[in-house]
Structure formats: C-alpha cells, structure tokens
Coordinates of C-alpha atoms in Angstrom, one line a residue:
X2 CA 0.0 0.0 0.0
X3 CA 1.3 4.0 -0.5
X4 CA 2.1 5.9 1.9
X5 CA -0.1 9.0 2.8
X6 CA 2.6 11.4 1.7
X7 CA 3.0 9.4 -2.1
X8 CA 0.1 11.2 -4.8
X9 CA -3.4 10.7 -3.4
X10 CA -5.0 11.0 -6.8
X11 CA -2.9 7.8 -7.9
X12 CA -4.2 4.1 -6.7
X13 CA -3.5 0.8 -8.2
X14 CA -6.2 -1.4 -9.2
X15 CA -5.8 -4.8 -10.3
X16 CA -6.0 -4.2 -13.9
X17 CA -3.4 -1.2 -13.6
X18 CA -3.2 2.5 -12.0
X19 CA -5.8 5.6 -12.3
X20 CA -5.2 9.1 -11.7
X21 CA -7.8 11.1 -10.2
X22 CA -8.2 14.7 -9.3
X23 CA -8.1 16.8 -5.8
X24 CA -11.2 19.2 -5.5
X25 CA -12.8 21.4 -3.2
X26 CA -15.8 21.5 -1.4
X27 CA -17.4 24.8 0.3
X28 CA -15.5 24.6 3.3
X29 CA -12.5 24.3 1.0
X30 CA -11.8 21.0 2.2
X31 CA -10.5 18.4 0.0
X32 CA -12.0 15.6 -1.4
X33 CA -10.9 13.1 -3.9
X34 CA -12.5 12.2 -7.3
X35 CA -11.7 9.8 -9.9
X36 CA -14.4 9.1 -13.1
X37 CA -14.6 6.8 -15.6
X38 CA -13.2 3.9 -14.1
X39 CA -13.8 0.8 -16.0
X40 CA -15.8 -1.9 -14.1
X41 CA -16.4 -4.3 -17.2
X42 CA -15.2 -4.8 -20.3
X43 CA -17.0 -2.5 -23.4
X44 CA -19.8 -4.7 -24.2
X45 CA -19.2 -4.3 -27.8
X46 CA -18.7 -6.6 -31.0
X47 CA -19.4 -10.3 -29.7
X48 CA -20.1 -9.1 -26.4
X49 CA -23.1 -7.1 -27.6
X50 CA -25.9 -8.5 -25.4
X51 CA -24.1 -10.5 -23.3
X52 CA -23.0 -10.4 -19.5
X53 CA -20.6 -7.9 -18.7
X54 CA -17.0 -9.4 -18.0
X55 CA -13.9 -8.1 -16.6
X56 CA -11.9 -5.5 -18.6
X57 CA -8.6 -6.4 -19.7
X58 CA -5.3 -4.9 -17.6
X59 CA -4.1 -1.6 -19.1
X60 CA -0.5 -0.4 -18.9
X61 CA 0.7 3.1 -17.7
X62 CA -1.6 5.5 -15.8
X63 CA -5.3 5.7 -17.0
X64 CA -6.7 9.4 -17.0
X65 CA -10.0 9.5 -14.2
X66 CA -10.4 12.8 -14.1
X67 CA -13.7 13.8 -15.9
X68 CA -16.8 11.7 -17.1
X69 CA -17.1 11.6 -21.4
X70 CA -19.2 8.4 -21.7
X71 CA -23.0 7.5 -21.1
X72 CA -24.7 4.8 -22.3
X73 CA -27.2 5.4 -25.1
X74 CA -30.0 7.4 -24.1
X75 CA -32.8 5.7 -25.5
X76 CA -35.9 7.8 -24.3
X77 CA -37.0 11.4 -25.3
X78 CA -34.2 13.6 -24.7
X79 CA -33.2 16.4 -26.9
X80 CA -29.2 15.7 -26.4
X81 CA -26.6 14.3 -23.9
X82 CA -25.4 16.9 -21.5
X83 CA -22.1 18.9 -22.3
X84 CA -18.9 16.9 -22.7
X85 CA -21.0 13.6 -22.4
X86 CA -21.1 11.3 -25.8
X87 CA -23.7 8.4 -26.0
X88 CA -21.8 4.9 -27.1
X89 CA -21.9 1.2 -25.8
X90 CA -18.3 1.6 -24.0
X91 CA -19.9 2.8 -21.1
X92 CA -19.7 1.0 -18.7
X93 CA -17.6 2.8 -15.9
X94 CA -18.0 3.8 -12.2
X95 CA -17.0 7.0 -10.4
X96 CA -15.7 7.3 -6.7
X97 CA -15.5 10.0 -4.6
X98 CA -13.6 9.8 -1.2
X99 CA -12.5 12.7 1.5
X100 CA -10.3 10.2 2.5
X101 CA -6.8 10.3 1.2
X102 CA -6.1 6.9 -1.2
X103 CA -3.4 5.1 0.2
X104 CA -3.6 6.2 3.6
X105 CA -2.9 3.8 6.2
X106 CA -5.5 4.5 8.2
X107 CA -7.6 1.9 10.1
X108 CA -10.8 4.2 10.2
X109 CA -12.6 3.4 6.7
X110 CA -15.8 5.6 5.8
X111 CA -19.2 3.9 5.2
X112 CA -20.1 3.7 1.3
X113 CA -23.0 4.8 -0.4
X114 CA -24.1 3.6 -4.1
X115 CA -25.9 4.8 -6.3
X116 CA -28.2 3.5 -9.2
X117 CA -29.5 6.0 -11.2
X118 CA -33.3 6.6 -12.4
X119 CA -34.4 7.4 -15.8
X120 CA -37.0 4.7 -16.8
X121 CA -34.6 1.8 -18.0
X122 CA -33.6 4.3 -21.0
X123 CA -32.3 7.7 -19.9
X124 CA -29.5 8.4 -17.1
X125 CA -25.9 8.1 -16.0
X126 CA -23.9 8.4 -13.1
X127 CA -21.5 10.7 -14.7
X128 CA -21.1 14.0 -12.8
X129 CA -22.9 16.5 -14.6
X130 CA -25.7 14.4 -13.6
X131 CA -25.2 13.6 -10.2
X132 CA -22.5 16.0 -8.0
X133 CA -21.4 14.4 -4.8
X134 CA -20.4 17.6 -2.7
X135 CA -23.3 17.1 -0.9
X136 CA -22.8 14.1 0.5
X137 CA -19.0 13.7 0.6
X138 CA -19.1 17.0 2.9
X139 CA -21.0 14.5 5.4
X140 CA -18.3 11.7 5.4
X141 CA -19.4 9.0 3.0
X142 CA -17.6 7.9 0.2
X143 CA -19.7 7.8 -2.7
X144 CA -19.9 5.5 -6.1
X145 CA -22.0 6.6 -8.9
X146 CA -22.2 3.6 -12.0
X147 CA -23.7 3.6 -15.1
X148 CA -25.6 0.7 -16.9
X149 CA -26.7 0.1 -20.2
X150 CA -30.3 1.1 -21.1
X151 CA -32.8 0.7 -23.6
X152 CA -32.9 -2.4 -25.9
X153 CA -29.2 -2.5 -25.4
X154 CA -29.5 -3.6 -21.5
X155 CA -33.5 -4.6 -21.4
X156 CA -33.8 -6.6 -25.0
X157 CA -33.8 -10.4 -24.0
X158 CA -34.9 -13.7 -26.0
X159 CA -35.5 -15.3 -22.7
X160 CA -33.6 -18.4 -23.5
X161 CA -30.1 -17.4 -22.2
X162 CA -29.2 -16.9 -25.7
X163 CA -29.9 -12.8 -25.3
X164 CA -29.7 -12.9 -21.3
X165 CA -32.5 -11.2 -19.8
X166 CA -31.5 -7.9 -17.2
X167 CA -28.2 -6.7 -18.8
X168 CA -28.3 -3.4 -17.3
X169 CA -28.9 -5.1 -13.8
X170 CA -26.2 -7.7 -14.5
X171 CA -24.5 -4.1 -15.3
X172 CA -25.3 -3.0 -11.4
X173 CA -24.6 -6.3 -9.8
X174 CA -21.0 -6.6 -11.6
X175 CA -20.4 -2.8 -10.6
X176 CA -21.3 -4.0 -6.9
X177 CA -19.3 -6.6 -6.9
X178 CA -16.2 -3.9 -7.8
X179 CA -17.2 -2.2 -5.1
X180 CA -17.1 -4.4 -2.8
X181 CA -13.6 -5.4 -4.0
X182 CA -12.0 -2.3 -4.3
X183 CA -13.5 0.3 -2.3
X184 CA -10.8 0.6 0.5
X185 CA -8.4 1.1 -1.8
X186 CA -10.6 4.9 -1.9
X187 CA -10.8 4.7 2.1
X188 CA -14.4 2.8 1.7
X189 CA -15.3 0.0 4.4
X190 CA -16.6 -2.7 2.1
X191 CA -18.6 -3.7 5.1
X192 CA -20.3 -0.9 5.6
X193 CA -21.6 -0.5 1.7
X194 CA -25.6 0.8 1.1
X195 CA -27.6 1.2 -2.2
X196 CA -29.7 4.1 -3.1
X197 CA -31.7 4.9 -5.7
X198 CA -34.8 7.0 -7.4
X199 CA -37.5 6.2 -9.9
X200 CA -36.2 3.2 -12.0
X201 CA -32.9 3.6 -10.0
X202 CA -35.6 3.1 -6.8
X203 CA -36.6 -0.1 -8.9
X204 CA -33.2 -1.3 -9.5
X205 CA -32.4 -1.1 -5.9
X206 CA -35.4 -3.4 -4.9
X207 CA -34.2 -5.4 -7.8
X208 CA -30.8 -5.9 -6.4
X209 CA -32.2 -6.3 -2.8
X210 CA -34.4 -9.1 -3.7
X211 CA -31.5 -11.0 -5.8
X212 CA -29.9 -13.6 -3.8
X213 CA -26.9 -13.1 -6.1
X214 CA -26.2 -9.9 -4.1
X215 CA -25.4 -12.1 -1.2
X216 CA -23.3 -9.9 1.4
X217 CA -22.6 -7.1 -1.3
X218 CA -24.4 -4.3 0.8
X219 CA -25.3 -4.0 4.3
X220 CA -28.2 -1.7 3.5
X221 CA -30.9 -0.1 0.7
X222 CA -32.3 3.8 0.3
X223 CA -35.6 3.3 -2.2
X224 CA -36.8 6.3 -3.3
X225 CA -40.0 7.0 -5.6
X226 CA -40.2 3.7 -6.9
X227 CA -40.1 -0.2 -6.1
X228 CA -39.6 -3.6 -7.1
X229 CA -43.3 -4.2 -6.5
X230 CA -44.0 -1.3 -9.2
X231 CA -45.6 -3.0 -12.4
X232 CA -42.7 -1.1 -14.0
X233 CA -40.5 -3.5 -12.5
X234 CA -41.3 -6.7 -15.3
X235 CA -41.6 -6.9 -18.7
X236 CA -44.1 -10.1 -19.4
X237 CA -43.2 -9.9 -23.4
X238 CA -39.6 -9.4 -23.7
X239 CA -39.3 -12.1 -26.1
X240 CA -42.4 -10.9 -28.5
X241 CA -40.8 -7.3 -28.7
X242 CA -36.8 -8.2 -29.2
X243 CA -38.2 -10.7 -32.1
X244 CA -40.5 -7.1 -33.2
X245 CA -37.0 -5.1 -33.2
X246 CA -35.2 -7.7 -35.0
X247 CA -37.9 -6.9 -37.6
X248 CA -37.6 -3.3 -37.8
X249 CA -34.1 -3.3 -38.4
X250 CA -34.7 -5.8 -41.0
X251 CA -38.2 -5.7 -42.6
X252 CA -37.0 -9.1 -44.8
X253 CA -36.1 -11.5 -41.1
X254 CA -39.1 -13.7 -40.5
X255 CA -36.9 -15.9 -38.2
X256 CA -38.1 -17.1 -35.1
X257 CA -34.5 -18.4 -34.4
X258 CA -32.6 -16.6 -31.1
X259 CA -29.2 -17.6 -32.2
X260 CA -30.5 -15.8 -36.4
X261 CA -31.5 -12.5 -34.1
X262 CA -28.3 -12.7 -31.7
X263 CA -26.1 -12.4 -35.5
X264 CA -28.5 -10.3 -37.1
X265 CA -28.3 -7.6 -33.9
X266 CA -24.9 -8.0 -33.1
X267 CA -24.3 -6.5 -36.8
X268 CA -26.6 -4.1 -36.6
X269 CA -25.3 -0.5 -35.8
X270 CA -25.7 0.6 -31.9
X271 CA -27.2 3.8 -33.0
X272 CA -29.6 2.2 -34.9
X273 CA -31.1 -0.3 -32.0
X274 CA -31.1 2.3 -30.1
X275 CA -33.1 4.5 -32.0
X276 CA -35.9 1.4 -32.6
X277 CA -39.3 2.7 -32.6
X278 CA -40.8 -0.6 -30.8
X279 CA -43.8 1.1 -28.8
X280 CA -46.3 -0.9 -26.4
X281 CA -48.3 -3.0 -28.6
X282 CA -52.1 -3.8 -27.4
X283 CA -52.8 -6.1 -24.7
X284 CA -48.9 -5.7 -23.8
X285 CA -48.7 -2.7 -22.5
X286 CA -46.6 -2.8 -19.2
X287 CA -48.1 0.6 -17.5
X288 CA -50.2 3.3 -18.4
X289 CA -53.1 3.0 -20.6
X290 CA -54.0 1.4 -23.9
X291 CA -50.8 1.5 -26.2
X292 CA -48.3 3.5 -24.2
X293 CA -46.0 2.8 -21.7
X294 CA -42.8 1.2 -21.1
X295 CA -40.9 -1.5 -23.5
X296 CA -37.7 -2.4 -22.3
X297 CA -37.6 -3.3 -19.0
X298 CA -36.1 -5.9 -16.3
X299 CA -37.7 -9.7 -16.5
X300 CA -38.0 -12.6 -14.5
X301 CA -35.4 -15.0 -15.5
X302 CA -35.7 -19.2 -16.0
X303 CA -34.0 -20.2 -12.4
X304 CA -32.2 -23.1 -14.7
X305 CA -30.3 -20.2 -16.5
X306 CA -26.8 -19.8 -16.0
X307 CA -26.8 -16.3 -14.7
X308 CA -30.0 -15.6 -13.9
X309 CA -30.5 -12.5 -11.7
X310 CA -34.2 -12.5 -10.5
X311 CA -36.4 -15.7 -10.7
X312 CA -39.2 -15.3 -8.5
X313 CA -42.2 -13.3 -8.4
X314 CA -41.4 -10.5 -6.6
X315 CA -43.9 -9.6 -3.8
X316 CA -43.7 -13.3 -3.0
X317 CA -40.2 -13.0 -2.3
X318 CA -40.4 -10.3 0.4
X319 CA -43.5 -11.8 1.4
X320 CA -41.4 -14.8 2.0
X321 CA -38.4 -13.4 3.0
X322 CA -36.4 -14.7 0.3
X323 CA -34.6 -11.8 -0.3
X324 CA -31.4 -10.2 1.1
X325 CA -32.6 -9.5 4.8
X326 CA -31.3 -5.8 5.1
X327 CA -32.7 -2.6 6.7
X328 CA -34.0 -0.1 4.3
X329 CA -35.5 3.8 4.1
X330 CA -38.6 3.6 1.2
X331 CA -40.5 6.2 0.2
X332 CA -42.3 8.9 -2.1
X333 CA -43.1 11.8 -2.6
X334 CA -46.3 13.5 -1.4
X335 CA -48.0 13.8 -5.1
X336 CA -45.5 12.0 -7.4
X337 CA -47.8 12.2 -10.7
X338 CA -47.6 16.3 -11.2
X339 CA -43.7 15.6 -12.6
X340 CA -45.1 13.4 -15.9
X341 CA -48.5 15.9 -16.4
X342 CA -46.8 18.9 -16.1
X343 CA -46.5 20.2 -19.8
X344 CA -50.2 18.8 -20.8
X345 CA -53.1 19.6 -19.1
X346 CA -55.3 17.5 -21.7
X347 CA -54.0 14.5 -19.6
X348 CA -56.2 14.1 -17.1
X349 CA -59.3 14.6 -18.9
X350 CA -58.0 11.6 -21.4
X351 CA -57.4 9.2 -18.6
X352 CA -60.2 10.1 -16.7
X353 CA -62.5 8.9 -20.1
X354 CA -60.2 6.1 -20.4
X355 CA -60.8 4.9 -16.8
X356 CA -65.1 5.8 -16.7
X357 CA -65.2 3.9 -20.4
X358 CA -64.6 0.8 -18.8
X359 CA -63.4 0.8 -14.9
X360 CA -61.4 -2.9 -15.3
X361 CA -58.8 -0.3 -17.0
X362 CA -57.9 0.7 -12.7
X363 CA -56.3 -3.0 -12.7
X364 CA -55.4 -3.4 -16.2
X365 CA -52.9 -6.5 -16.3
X366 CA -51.2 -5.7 -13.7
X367 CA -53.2 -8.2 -11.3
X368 CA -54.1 -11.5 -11.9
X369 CA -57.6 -11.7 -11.7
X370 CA -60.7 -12.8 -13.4
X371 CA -62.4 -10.1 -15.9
X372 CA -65.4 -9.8 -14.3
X373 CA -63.7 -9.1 -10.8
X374 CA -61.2 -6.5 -12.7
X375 CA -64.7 -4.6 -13.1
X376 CA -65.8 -5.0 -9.4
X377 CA -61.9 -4.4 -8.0
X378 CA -61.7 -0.8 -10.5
X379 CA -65.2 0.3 -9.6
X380 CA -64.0 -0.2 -5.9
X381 CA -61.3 1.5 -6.6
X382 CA -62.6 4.4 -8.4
X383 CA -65.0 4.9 -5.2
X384 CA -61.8 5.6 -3.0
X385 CA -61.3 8.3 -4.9
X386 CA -64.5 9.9 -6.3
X387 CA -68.9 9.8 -5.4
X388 CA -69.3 10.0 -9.4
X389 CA -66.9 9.8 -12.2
X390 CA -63.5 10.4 -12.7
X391 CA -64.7 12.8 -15.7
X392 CA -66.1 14.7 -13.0
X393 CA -63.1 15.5 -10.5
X394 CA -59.7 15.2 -12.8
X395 CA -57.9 15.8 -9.5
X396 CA -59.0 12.2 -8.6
X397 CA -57.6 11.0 -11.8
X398 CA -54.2 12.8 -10.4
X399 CA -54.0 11.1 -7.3
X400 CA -55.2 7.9 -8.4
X401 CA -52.0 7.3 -11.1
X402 CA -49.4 9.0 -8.1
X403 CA -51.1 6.2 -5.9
X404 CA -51.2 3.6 -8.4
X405 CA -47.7 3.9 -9.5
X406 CA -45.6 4.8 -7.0
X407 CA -47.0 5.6 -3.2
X408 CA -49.7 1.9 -3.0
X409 CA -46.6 -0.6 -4.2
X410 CA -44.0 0.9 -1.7
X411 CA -46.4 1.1 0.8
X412 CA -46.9 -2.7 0.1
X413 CA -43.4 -3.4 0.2
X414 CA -42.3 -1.8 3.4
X415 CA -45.3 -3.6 5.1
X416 CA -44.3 -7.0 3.6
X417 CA -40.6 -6.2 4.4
X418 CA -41.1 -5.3 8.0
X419 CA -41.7 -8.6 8.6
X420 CA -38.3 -9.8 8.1
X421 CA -36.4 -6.4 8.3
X422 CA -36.1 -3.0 9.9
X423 CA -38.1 -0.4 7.3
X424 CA -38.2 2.8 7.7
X425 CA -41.0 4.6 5.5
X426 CA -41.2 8.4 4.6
X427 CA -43.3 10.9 2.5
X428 CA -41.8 13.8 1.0
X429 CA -43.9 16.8 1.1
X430 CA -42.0 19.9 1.1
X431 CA -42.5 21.9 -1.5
X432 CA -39.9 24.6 -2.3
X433 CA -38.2 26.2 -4.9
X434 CA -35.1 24.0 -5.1
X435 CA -37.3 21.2 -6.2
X436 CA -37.8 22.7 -9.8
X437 CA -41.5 22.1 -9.6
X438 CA -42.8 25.1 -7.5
X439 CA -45.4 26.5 -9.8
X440 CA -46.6 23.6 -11.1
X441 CA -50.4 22.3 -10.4
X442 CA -52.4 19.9 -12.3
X443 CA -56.3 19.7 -12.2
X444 CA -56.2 21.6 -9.0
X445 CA -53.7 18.8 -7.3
X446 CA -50.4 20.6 -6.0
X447 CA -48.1 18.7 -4.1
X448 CA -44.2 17.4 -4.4
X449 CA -43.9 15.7 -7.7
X450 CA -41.7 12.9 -9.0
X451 CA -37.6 13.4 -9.0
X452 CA -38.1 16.7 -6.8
X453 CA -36.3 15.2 -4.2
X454 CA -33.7 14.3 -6.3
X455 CA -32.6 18.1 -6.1
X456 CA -32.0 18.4 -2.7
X457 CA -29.7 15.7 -2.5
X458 CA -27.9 15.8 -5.3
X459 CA -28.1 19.3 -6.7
X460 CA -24.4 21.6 -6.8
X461 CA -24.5 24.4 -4.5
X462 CA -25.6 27.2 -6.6
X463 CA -23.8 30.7 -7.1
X464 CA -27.1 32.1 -5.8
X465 CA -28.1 31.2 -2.0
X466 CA -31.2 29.0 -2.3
X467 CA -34.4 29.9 0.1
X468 CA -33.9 29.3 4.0
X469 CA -36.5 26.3 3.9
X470 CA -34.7 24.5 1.1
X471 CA -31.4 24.7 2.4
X472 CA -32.0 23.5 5.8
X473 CA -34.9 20.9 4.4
X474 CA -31.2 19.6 2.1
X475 CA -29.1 19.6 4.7
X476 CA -31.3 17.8 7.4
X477 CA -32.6 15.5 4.4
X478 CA -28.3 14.8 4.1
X479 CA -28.1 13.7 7.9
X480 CA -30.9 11.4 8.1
X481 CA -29.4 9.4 4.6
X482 CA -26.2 9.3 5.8
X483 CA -26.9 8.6 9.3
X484 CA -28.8 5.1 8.0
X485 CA -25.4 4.3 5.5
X486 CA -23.0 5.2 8.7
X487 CA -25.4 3.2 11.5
X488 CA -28.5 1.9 9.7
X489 CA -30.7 4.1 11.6
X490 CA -31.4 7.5 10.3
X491 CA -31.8 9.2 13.7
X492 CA -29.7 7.0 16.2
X493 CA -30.1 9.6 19.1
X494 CA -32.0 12.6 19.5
X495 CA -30.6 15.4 17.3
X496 CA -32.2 19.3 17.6
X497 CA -31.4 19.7 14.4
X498 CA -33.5 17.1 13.4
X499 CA -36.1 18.5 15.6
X500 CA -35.3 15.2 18.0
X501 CA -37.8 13.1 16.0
X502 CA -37.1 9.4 16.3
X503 CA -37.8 7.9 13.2
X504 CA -40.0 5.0 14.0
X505 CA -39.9 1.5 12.1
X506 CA -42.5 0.4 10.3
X507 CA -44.1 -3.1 11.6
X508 CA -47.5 -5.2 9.9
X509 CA -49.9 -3.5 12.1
X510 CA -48.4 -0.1 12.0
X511 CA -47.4 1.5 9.1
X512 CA -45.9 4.4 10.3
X513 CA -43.8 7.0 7.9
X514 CA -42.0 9.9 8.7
X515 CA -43.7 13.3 6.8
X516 CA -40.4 14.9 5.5
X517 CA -41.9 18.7 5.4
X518 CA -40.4 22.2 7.1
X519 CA -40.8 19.9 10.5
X520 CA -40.8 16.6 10.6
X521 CA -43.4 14.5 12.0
X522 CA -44.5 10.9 12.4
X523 CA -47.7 9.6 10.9
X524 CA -49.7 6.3 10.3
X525 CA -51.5 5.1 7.4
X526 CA -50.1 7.3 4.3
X527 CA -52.3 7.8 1.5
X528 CA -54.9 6.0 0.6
X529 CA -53.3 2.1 1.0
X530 CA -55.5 0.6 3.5
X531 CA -58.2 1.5 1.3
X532 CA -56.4 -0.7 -1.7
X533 CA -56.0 -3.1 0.5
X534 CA -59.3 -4.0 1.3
X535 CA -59.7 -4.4 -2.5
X536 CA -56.8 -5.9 -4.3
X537 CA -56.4 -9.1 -1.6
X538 CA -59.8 -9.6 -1.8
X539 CA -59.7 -10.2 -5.7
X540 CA -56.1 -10.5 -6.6
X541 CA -55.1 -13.9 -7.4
X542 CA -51.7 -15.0 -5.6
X543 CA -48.9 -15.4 -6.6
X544 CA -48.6 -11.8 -6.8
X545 CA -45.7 -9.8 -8.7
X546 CA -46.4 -6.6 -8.4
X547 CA -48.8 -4.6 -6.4

C-alpha cells in the first residue's frame, strides 16, 4: 500500500493504476474524485448482449479525471449533456472519497451507491448528472455507476441466448467492484448501502431481492419507486426483441434466437437504439392502452446460467427470500404532477379512459378474473370519487401518483417489516429548489416525481437558495447518511432534526415519517389501506407486483 505522503490522486487497481483529481468543497476542504473507471469490459462486438466481464489490464496511468461516456439514451431527450457522448463503451464507475487513497488508516468511511433513475432508457452516473459535494461533505464515500439502457441492457430472447437484465447484470458486476476495491478509496466494504430514485428506486429493490447480491451491501435507500411497481417486469420481452429484429430488417421472418443474436450484433448501436418498438395492445406494461414502457427488467428461467431475478417478486419479500437488510422507502407526497406537467389534456384523457370501462384501474397488472377487474376498479374508483372520474380530474391525479408509486412501496415496506427493519417516509415539502414550485395539475399541488432528487444531489448554486430549502437539504443529508454510517437514520435525539425518532415500520403499524419544514411521524399514508381491502380480496396469488 502507498504511503499518505505518495500522490493521493494515484491508486492501483488490479488491472493497472488511475489518476484522479483533488477538488474542493465549500468549506475548502478536499476531497478526492476519480471518473470513468472501467468496471467491465466494453460490451461491444461479440459481447453485444451478453453479461458484462472483466476488462482487460491496461499499462501506464489511465486518465479519471472527468466523465465523457454515457450509455445510449434511448428515451426522449433532446441531447446528452455537455462533454458527455452516447456509445456502448460505457460501462464505468465514479468514486468520490475525503479520505486520502493510500492512507494507512484503520478508520474506513461507510459507502453509499448509487443507481440512477431514468425509466430503463435515460440516465448516467456521470457528474454532470449527479454531483457528490453534498454528501461527501458529510463523510461518506460515494460511487456513482452507469448501466446500459434501452434495448441495449433490457432486450432479451428469454432463452439465455440474449440474457435477460443486462443493465442489472451491469449493477450487480459494478457491486461486486465495489465491494472489492472500495478501501483502496478509504471505503469499508462492510459498511456499503444502495440508493436509488425512480427506475434507480426499482433497481435497488431489484438488487435487494436477488440472492446473487449475497453480502454485497449492508443496507438499501428506495426512493419513488419499487420492485413491486408494475414497471419493475416486462411479461413480453421475447415478443418485442423478435419485433426489433424486424424493424431493423423488414426481410427477417426468423423465429431463431441464435438468427437475431447475429442479425443484432451486426446491426449499428445507434440504430437499435433509436428502434421505434412502442407498447403493442394487450402488452402494455403501465399506463393505458398502447403506451407505456418497453424495455424493462424480466424474470429470468432459475435453470439459467446467470440468472439474476427468478421469482415473483412480492412473493419473495412476502417470504423473506430476499437479502434480509434494513431499508429507508418512500415517495413523494403527489409524485404524478412531474409526468403531467407540460399537458393539461391529460387528465381529462385518462379520466374517459378509466369511466369507459373501470377494469382499465387493474389493467394487467393483477391476476384476476375479468369480471372481478370490473368490481376491483369500480372499488377503486369509489376511494377516490362519489361520481366519475370525468367529474373530479384531480382524482384521476392522485389515483395514477397512488397507483404507480405511493400503493406498491407502501406494500413493500409492510411485507418487508416482517423480516427487516423499514423505515418509511413521504416527501412533502414543496420549495423552490425542487424545480416544480409552480406547477399544479387539475387543482392537485403537491411534491412531484424526482423533486427530491434536487435536494440531495443538486451543486450548491452561485445564488443562495431559500432558508426552507437549504435547511430541508441539509437535514434530508443527515438522516441518509446517518442510516449508511449506523443503519438508523436518527440514532439519538438530534435538535437539528427536531429530536424526532424515526420510527420503524411493523405489519400492524405503518408508520412513515412526513419529511416537510418539520418533521413529523404519521400512520397510514395515503390512501393504501383502502387498496388493501380491494386488491387481496380479488387478486389472485402469486402476486408480482402490487
């Protein structure tokens, strides 16, 4: 090992030596920062749809001092952010450490991970997306990863020939590097947790329920999204990579994986990528009639080598057949605003959607018999309206931010608290630094998806933001890395934290925390007991998603 006086921005890996960079945070401290590490090999040419593998050693120093690569962005996004360039090689890590590498120093910092949202098709961990200050300044070394997206990490043939979860198999290698390396950055590789929002929330439940991640991480911060969202599983990978085969190649007619495996392999990544597969009828994943989500994780044939996930999820944490950590899960207090924003025409289309024929509440996302998927959404439909949805579009608001993100987490930190601590929160303060402040839909105002996203990773801006933002950052800062230093977010009483003691969450109590200007425990969030009464009574079991 170095000595603490040798360079701190040089460490040796396995495969050879990186060079980092020393930087500043407000207090002009120094902390340590080295992007673009390689964790796998470029999954190009014959490793194209395949599981990522080591990279190859490298000679001299290799330059980590600035992100240039994401993964190809796949969703609707005008460009790539500056200095970032979409291509397959793109599979790399960053670290960021106060610690000096090389130190000899017996006291390691506690990691943090995180797995970026973005719906399976957008994101990266790269810097100009995620900025670490924050959280370095409160002693936590952090490790942002990208993953490959789209058709490029989600397409499978289901067969092991295209292996199904790519861009989780992505995650799960980049943990295991973690694991492996991290005290060469001053990481304890003991003391690692994952974190992550929207699809990156997913992810995380992903990886938590995967007994593959055996001992990676210690503990799991789920924010705005969950395993036991029906955005979680794709039921028709194998029907759509056979329809992008097709597109690329109006003349293949094959239903042969190993003819598509060749035929996409020479295919150009740009033009996979830029498929226009969209949700055929009857397999849509979420949303309504023809929309929603294509390319997303599956569950994987438990007799394939490699297989990742292989059991219906909410059984699993029913069950307890999943990596038995702690874990902070939670929304925010009216998630659905974020996605209406720009169109105001949308709730008026859903609501007709949803009066036309009130089975569209369950959709496919719960196995049940027709005629109960009339009597379950009429049910439903009551919780939240005396009439029709036409009638009150705020309903239709609330409904979809309960359908989608608050109902399914509250489901899973109920079925986890069985076999774990879980501590369970709602977001609701609504300031400027959240990027949503004016925005209201159909009456509904509230904290809409990915605004807390801002407070925790947002850089310090030149100007100084409101007095209720900053401290509402700062205190949101100490509670997550107070649960990746101890596992508890508020291990004693704090005054800054208005001596709240966060409260677990147990079967017959669902207690949350309501995240605000002050914080304050509260039972029963939402409107979940409500579901509850509906969806065990008709759903049939073995449950996926919820």
């Amino acid at each position: 090992m170095k000595k603490a006086d040798d360079d701190p921005t040089l460490v040796t890996l396995p495969e050879g030596q990186i060079r980092g960079r020393a930087l500043q945070l407000v207090d002009n401290s120094t902390y340590y920062a080295f992007q673009e590490i390689p964790y796998a090999a470029p999954p190009v040419g014959k490793l194209r749809f395949q599981e990522p593998v080591a990279p190859e050693n490298w000679e001299g120093v290799l330059n980590t001092t600035k992100n240039t690569k994401i993964c190809y962005q796949s969703g609707e996004v005008d460009s790539a952010p500056e200095g970032l360039t979409e291509t397959e090689d793109c599979l790399y890590l960053n670290v960021y450490t106060t610690l000096k590498p090389g130190d000899d120093t017996e006291i390691l910092l506690p990691v943090l991970v995180w797995i970026h949202g973005g719906a399976f098709v957008l994101g990266s961990g790269a810097r100009q997306f995620y900025n670490p200050e924050l959280f370095v300044h409160h002693k936590v070394v952090i490790v942002t990863i990208n993953y490959r997206l789209g058709p490029l990490g989600f397409l499978t043939t289901e067969d092991g020939v295209i292996p199904g979860n790519l861009g989780l198999k992505d995650q799960h290698f980049a943990l295991q590097w973690v694991k492996k390396n991290i005290n060469l950055f001053g990481g304890d590789p003991e003391k690692i947790t994952i974190a992550g929002e929207s699809a990156g929330g997913v992810a995380v439940g992903l990886q938590l329920v995967s007994l593959k991640n055996k001992d990676l991480f210690r503990g799991a911060i789920i924010q705005s999204g969950t395993v036991l969202s029906e955005t979680s599983h794709q039921d028709y990978a194998r029907f759509y990579a056979f329809e992008l085969g097709k597109s690329l190649d109006p003349d293949f007619t094959s239903d042969d994986s190993e003819e598509l495996l060749k035929l996409l392999q020479n295919a150009s990544a740009s033009d996979i990528n830029n498929n226009t597969i969209t949700a055929a009828v009857g397999k849509e994943r979420d949303l309504v009639e023809g929309e929603g989500l294509v390319w997303l994780p599956v569950i994987e044939n438990a007799d394939l080598e490699g297989a990742l996930l292989t059991g219906p999820y909410h059984e699993d944490i029913r069950n307890g057949n999943i990596n038995q950590i702690p874990i902070i899960i939670g929304f925010n207090s009216e998630e659905e605003l974020f996605f209406w924003r720009n169109d105001a025409s949308i709730p008026e289309k859903r609501a007709k959607y949803l009066d036309n024929d009130p089975s569209n509440l369950i959709r496919n996302k719960f196995n049940m018999t027709t005629a109960n998927k009339l009597t379950a959404g009429n049910k439903l439909r009551e919780i939240y309206t005396d009439g029709n949805f036409e009638d009150d579009l705020g309903a239709v608001v609330r409904f979809f931010s309960d359908e989608l993100f608050t109902t399914p987490s509250i489901r899973h930190a109920k079925l986890q608290s069985y076999h774990t601590d879980v501590y369970m929160y709602q977001f609701s303060h609504k300031g400027k630094l959240g990027g949503q402040i004016d925005v209201e839909v159909a009456g509904v105002k509230g904290v809409g998806h990915a605004e807390d996203v801002l407070y925790f990773w947002g850089p310090n801006s030149e100007e100084p933001n409101e007095p209720d933002d900053e401290m509402t950052r700062h205190r949101l800062l100490t509670l997550w890395t107070n649960f990746v230093k101890y596992l508890n977010p508020t291990p004693e009483e704090d005054e800054f934290l208005f001596n709240v003691t966060w409260e677990k969450v147990a079967p017959n109590k669902l207690v949350y925390i309501n995240l605000n200007t002050t914080f304050e425990m509260q039972e029963n969030p939402k409107k979940y007991l409500e579901w509850e009464k509906v969806i065990d009574v008709y759903a049939i079991p073995p449950l996926i998603s919820y």
